[in-house]
Coordinates of C-alpha atoms in Angstrom, one line a residue:
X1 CA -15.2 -39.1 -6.3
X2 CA -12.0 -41.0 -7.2
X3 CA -10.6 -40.5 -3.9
X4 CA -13.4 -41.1 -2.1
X5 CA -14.0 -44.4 -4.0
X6 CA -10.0 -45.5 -3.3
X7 CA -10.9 -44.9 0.5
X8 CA -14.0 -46.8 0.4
X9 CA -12.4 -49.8 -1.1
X10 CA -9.5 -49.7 1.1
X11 CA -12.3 -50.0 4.0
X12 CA -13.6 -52.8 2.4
X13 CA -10.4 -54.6 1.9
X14 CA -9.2 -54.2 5.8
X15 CA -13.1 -55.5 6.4
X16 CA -12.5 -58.4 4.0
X17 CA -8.9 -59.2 5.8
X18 CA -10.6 -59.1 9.5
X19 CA -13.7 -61.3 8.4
X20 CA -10.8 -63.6 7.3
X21 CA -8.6 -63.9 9.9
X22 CA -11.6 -63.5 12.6
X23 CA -13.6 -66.5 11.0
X24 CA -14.6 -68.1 14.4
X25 CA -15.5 -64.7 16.0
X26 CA -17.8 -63.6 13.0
X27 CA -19.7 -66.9 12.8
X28 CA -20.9 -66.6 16.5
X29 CA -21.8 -63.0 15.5
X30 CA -24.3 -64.1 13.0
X31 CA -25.3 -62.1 9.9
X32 CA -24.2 -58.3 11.9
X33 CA -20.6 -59.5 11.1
X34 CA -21.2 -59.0 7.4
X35 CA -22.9 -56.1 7.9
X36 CA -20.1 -53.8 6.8
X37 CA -18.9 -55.2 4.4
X38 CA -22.9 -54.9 2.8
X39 CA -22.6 -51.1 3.6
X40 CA -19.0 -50.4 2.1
X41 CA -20.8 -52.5 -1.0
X42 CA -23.6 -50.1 -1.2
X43 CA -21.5 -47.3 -0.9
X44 CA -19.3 -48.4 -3.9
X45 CA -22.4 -48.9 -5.9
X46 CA -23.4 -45.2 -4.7
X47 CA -20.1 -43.9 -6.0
X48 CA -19.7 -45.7 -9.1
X49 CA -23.2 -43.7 -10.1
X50 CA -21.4 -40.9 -9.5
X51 CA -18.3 -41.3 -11.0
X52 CA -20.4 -42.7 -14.2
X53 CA -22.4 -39.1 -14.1
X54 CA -19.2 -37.3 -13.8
X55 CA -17.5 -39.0 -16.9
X56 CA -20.9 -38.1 -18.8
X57 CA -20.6 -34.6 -18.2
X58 CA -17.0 -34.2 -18.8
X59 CA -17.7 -36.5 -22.1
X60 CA -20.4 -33.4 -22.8
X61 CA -17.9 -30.6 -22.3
X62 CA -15.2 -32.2 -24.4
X63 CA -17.6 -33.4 -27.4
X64 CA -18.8 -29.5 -26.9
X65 CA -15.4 -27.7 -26.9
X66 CA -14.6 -30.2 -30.1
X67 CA -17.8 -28.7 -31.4
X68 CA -16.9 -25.7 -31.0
X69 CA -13.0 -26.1 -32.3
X70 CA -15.0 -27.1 -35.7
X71 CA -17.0 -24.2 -35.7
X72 CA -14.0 -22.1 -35.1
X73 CA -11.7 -23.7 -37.9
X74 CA -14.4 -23.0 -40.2
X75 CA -14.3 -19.3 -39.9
X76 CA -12.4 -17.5 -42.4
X77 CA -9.6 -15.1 -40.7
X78 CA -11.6 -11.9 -41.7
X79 CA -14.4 -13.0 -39.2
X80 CA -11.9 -14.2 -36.8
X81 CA -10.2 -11.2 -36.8
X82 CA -13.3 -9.4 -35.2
X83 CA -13.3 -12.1 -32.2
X84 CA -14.1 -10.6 -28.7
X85 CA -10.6 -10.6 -27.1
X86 CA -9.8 -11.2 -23.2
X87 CA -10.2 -7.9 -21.2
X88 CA -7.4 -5.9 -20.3
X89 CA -8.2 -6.2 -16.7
X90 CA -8.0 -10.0 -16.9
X91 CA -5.0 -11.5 -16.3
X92 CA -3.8 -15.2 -17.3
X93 CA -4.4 -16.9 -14.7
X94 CA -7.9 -15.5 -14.5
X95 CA -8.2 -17.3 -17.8
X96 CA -6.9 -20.3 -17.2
X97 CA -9.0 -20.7 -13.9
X98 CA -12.1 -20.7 -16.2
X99 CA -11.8 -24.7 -17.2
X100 CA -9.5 -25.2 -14.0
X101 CA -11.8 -27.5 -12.6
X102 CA -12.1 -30.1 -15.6
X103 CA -8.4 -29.2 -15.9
X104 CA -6.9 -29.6 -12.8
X105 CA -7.3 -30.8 -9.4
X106 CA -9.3 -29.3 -6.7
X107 CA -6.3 -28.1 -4.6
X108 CA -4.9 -26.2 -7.8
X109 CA -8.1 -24.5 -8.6
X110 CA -8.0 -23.4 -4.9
X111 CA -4.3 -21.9 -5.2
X112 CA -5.4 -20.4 -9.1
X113 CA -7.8 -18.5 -7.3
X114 CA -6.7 -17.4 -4.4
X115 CA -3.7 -16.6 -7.1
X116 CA -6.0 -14.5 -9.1
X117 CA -7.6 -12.6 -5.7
X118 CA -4.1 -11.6 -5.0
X119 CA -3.6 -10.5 -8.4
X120 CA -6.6 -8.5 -8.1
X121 CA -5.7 -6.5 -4.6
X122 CA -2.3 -5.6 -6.1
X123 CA -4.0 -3.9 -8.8
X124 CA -6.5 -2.2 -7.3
X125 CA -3.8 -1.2 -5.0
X126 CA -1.7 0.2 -8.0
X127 CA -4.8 1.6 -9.9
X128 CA -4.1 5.5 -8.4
X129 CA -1.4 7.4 -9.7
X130 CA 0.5 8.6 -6.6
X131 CA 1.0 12.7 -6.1
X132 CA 3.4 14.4 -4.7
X133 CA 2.8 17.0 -2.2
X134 CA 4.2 18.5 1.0
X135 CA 3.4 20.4 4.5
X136 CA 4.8 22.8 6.5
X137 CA 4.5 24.3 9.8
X138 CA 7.4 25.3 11.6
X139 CA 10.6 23.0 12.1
X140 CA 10.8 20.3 9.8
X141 CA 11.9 17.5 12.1
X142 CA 9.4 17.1 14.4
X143 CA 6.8 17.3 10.7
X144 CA 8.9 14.7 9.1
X145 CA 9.0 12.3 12.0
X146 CA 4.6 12.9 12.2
X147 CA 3.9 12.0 8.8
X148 CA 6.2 9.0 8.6
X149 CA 4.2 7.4 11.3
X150 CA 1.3 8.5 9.2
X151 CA 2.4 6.5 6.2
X152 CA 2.8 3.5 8.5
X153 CA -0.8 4.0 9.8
X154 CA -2.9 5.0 6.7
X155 CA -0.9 3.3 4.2
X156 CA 1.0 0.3 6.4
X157 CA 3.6 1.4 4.2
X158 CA 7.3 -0.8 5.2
X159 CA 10.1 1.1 6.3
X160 CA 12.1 1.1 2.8
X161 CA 8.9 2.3 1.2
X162 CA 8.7 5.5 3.5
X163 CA 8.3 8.7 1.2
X164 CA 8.7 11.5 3.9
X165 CA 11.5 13.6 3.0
X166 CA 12.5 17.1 5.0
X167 CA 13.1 20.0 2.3
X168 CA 12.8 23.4 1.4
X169 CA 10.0 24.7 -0.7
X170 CA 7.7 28.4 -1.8
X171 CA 10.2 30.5 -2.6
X172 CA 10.2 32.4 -6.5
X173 CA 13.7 31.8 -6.7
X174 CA 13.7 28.0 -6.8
X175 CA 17.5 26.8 -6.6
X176 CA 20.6 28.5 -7.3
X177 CA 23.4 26.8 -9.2
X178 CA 21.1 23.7 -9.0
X179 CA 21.1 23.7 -5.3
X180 CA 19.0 24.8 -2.2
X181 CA 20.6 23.7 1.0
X182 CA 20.3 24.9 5.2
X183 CA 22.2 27.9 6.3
X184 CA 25.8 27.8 6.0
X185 CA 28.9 29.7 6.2
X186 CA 29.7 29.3 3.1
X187 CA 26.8 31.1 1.9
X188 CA 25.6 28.4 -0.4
X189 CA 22.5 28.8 -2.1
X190 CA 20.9 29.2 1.6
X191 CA 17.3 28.2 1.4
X192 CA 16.1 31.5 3.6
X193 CA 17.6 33.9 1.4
X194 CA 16.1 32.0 -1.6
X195 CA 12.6 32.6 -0.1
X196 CA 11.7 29.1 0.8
X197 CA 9.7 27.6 3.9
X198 CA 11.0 24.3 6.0
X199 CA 9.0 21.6 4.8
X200 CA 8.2 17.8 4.2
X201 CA 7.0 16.5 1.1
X202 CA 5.5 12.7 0.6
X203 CA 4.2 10.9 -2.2
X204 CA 0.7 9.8 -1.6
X205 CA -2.5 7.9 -3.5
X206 CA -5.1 10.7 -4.0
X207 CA -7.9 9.2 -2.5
X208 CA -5.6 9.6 0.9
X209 CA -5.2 13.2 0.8
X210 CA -7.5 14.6 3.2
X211 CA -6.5 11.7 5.9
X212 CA -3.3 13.3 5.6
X213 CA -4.5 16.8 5.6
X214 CA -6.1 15.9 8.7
X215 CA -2.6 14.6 10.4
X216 CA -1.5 17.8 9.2
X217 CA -4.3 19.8 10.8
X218 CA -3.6 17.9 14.1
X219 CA -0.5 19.6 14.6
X220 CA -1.6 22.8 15.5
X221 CA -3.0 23.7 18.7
X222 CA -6.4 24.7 19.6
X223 CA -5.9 27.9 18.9
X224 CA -4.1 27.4 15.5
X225 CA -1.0 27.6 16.6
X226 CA 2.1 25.6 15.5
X227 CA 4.0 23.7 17.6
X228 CA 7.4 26.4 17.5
X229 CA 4.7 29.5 16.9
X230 CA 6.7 31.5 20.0
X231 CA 10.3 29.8 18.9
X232 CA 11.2 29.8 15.1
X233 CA 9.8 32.8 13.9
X234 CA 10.0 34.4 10.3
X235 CA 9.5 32.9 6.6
X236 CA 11.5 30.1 6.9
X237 CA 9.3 28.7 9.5
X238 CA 5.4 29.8 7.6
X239 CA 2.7 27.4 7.4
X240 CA 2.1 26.3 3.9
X241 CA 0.6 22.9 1.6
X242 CA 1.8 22.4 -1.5
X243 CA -0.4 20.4 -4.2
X244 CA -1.3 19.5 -7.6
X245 CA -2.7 22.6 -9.2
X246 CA -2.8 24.4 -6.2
X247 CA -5.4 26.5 -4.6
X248 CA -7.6 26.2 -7.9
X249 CA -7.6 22.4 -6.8
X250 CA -10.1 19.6 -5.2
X251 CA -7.2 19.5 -2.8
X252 CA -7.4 22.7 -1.4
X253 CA -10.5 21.8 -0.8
X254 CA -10.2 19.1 0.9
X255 CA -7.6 20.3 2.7
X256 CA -10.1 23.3 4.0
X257 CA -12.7 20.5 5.0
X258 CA -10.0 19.2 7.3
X259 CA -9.5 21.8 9.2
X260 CA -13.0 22.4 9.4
X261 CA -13.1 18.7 11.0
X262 CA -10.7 19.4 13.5
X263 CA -11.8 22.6 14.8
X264 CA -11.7 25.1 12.5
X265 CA -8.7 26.9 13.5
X266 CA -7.3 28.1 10.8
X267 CA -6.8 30.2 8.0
X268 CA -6.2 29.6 3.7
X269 CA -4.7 32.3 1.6
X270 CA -3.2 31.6 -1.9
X271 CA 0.6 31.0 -1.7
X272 CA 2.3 33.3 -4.3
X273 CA 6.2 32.5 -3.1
X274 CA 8.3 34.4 -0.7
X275 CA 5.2 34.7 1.7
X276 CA 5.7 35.8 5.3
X277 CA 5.3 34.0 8.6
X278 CA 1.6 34.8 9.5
X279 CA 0.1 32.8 12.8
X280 CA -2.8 30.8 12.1
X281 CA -2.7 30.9 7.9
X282 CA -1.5 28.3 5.8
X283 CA -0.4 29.3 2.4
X284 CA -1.5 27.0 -0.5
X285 CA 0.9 26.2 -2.9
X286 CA 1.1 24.9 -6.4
X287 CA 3.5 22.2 -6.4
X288 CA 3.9 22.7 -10.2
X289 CA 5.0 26.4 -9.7
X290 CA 6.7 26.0 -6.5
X291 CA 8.6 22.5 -5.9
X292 CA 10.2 20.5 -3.7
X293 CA 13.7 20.5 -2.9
X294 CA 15.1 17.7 -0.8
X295 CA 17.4 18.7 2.4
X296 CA 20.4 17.3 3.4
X297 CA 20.7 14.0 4.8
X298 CA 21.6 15.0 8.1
X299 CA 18.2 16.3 8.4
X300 CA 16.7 13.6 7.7
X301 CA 14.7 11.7 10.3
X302 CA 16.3 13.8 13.2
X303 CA 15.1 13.8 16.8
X304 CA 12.3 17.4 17.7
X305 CA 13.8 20.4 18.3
X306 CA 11.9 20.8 21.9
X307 CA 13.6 19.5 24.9
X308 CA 13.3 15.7 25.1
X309 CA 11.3 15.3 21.6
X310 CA 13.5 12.5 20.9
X311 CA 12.8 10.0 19.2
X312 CA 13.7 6.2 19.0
X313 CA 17.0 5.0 17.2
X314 CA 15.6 3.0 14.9
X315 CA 13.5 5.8 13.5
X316 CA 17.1 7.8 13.2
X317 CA 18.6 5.4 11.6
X318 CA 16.5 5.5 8.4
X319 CA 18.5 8.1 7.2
X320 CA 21.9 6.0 6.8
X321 CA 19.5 3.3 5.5
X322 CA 18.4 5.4 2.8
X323 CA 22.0 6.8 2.0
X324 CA 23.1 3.4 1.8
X325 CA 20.6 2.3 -0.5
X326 CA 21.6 5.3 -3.0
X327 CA 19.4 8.0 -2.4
X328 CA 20.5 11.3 -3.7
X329 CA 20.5 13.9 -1.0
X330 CA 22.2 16.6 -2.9
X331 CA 26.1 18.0 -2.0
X332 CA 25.0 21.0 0.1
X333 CA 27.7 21.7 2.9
X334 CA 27.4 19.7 6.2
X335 CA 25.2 22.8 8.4
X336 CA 26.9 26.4 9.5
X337 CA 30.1 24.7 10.5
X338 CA 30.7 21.6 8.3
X339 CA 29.1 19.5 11.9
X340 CA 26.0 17.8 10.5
X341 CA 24.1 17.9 13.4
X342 CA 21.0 19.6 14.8
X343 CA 22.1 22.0 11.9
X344 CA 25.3 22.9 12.7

């Protein structure tokens, strides 16, 4: 009302200024030259109401928060000490915009609440805590690359926040001498031999599970088979889902509801490590019983193994992004011989 009232006199004054300097003009105009100024006059009068009203109520809220500071003071700390507190979920601004309006100006009260609505997003956002799972179905590479753009779509997740790792995982033996890595001529701790299954793991909000399970789904054919299912062959290459609790778990199930929704195609059986390469089953494992073991880095983010499945160079280049921001990705040897590329 302040402002409004500041405006309204500065009308008047510019009105006052032309009726003086325009004295000839307004007195061959008659009374309509004054007529502004009689309006601007009734509009201050309007205002002034208004800003008189205002000052009573915000004398009311201060003569009842005084009121109410008495009342306070004159509880003894034993009672006080039982006083309702904020709840958890509110944060300080949420409090602060409660008198933000006989506090501060309009075009705070906007930003402390658009403030507090931000606040709120981010922690609904941050309410799940995220699991770990992973998928396999022949070849890592062309998986990897699949569910990255899958974590851009159903979780517009950035390209340094990317979880999708290629790794080995379901085989009993785990890791030896604290290392899984790809075939090699050195022999090292070669993930085949150690029973495990080319696969990629992500970390992912619960509630997003079966959307994942459905990209997951998608890769198979309509006859439930695999992408590779006539080129890598044998238990490195199986089909298998790893989760929380296993097949005993709401995942499995939801995992079986997407493949009812797209198509139906294949087959569940309960992953107990080492399994073979069977067409059109999926193996379910327990990620607690069977984990995830990261590859090397040179698998990272590499281009299909079909002809021409390649993909674009800045999608290759998040593995040397993710090197250089200090991932670990173990000290395996560099593929069969010491090359780094396409496995070699």
């Amino acid at each position: 009302a302040s402002l409004i009232s500041f405006k309204f006199n500065e009308i008047h004054r510019i009105n006052h200024q032309r009726s003086y300097t325009n004295k000839a003009t307004m007195t061959m105009m008659g009374r309509h030259a004054i007529l502004p100024t009689y309006v601007s006059l009734l509009l201050l009068a309007v205002l002034g109401s208004i800003e008189a009203w205002s000052a009573k109520i915000l004398s009311s809220r201060t003569s009842r928060s005084q009121l109410h500071a008495v009342k306070e003071s004159s509880i003894d700390e034993s009672t006080a000490s039982q006083s309702p507190s904020i709840p958890p979920s509110s944060s300080r601004r949420a409090f602060l915009c409660q008198d933000a309006p006989s506090a501060i100006g309009a075009a705070s009260f906007l930003s402390c609440l658009l403030g507090d609505a931000r606040s709120s997003v981010a922690a609904e956002e941050g309410e799940e805590d995220l699991i770990d799972v992973y998928f396999g179905c022949g070849c890592f590479w062309h998986v990897q690359h699949e569910f990255v753009q899958a974590e851009r779509s159903l979780l517009s997740r950035p390209d340094a926040s990317l979880t999708s790792r290629a790794g080995y995982a379901g085989g009993k033996a785990g890791s030896l001498n604290g290392k899984v890595c790809y075939h090699n001529a050195a022999n090292v701790s070669d993930y085949g031999k150690l029973g495990h299954a080319e696969v990629v793991s992500l970390r992912i909000p619960p509630s997003k599970f079966e959307e994942f399970a459905l990209e997951y789904c998608k890769l198979f054919d309509e006859k439930g088979f695999r992408p590779d299912q006539f080129g890598d062959r044998g238990g490195e290459y199986r089909n298998l889902v790893g989760v929380p609790g296993g097949s005993k778990s709401t995942y499995a199930e939801l995992l079986i509801r997407a493949s009812k929704r797209t198509g139906d195609k294949l087959d569940f059986a309960v992953g107990k490590g080492d399994d073979g390469d069977a067409a059109k089953v999926v193996f379910v494992m327990d990620t607690k019983e069977f984990p995830f073991f990261k590859a090397e880095n040179y698998h990272q983010f590499h281009d299909g193994f079909n002809w021409g499945e390649d993909y674009s160079r800045e999608y290759n280049a998040l593995a040397g992004m993710f090197k250089k921001m200090g991932e670990d990705f173990g000290d395996c040897p560099n593929g069969m011989v010491g090359l780094g590329v396409g496995g070699l």
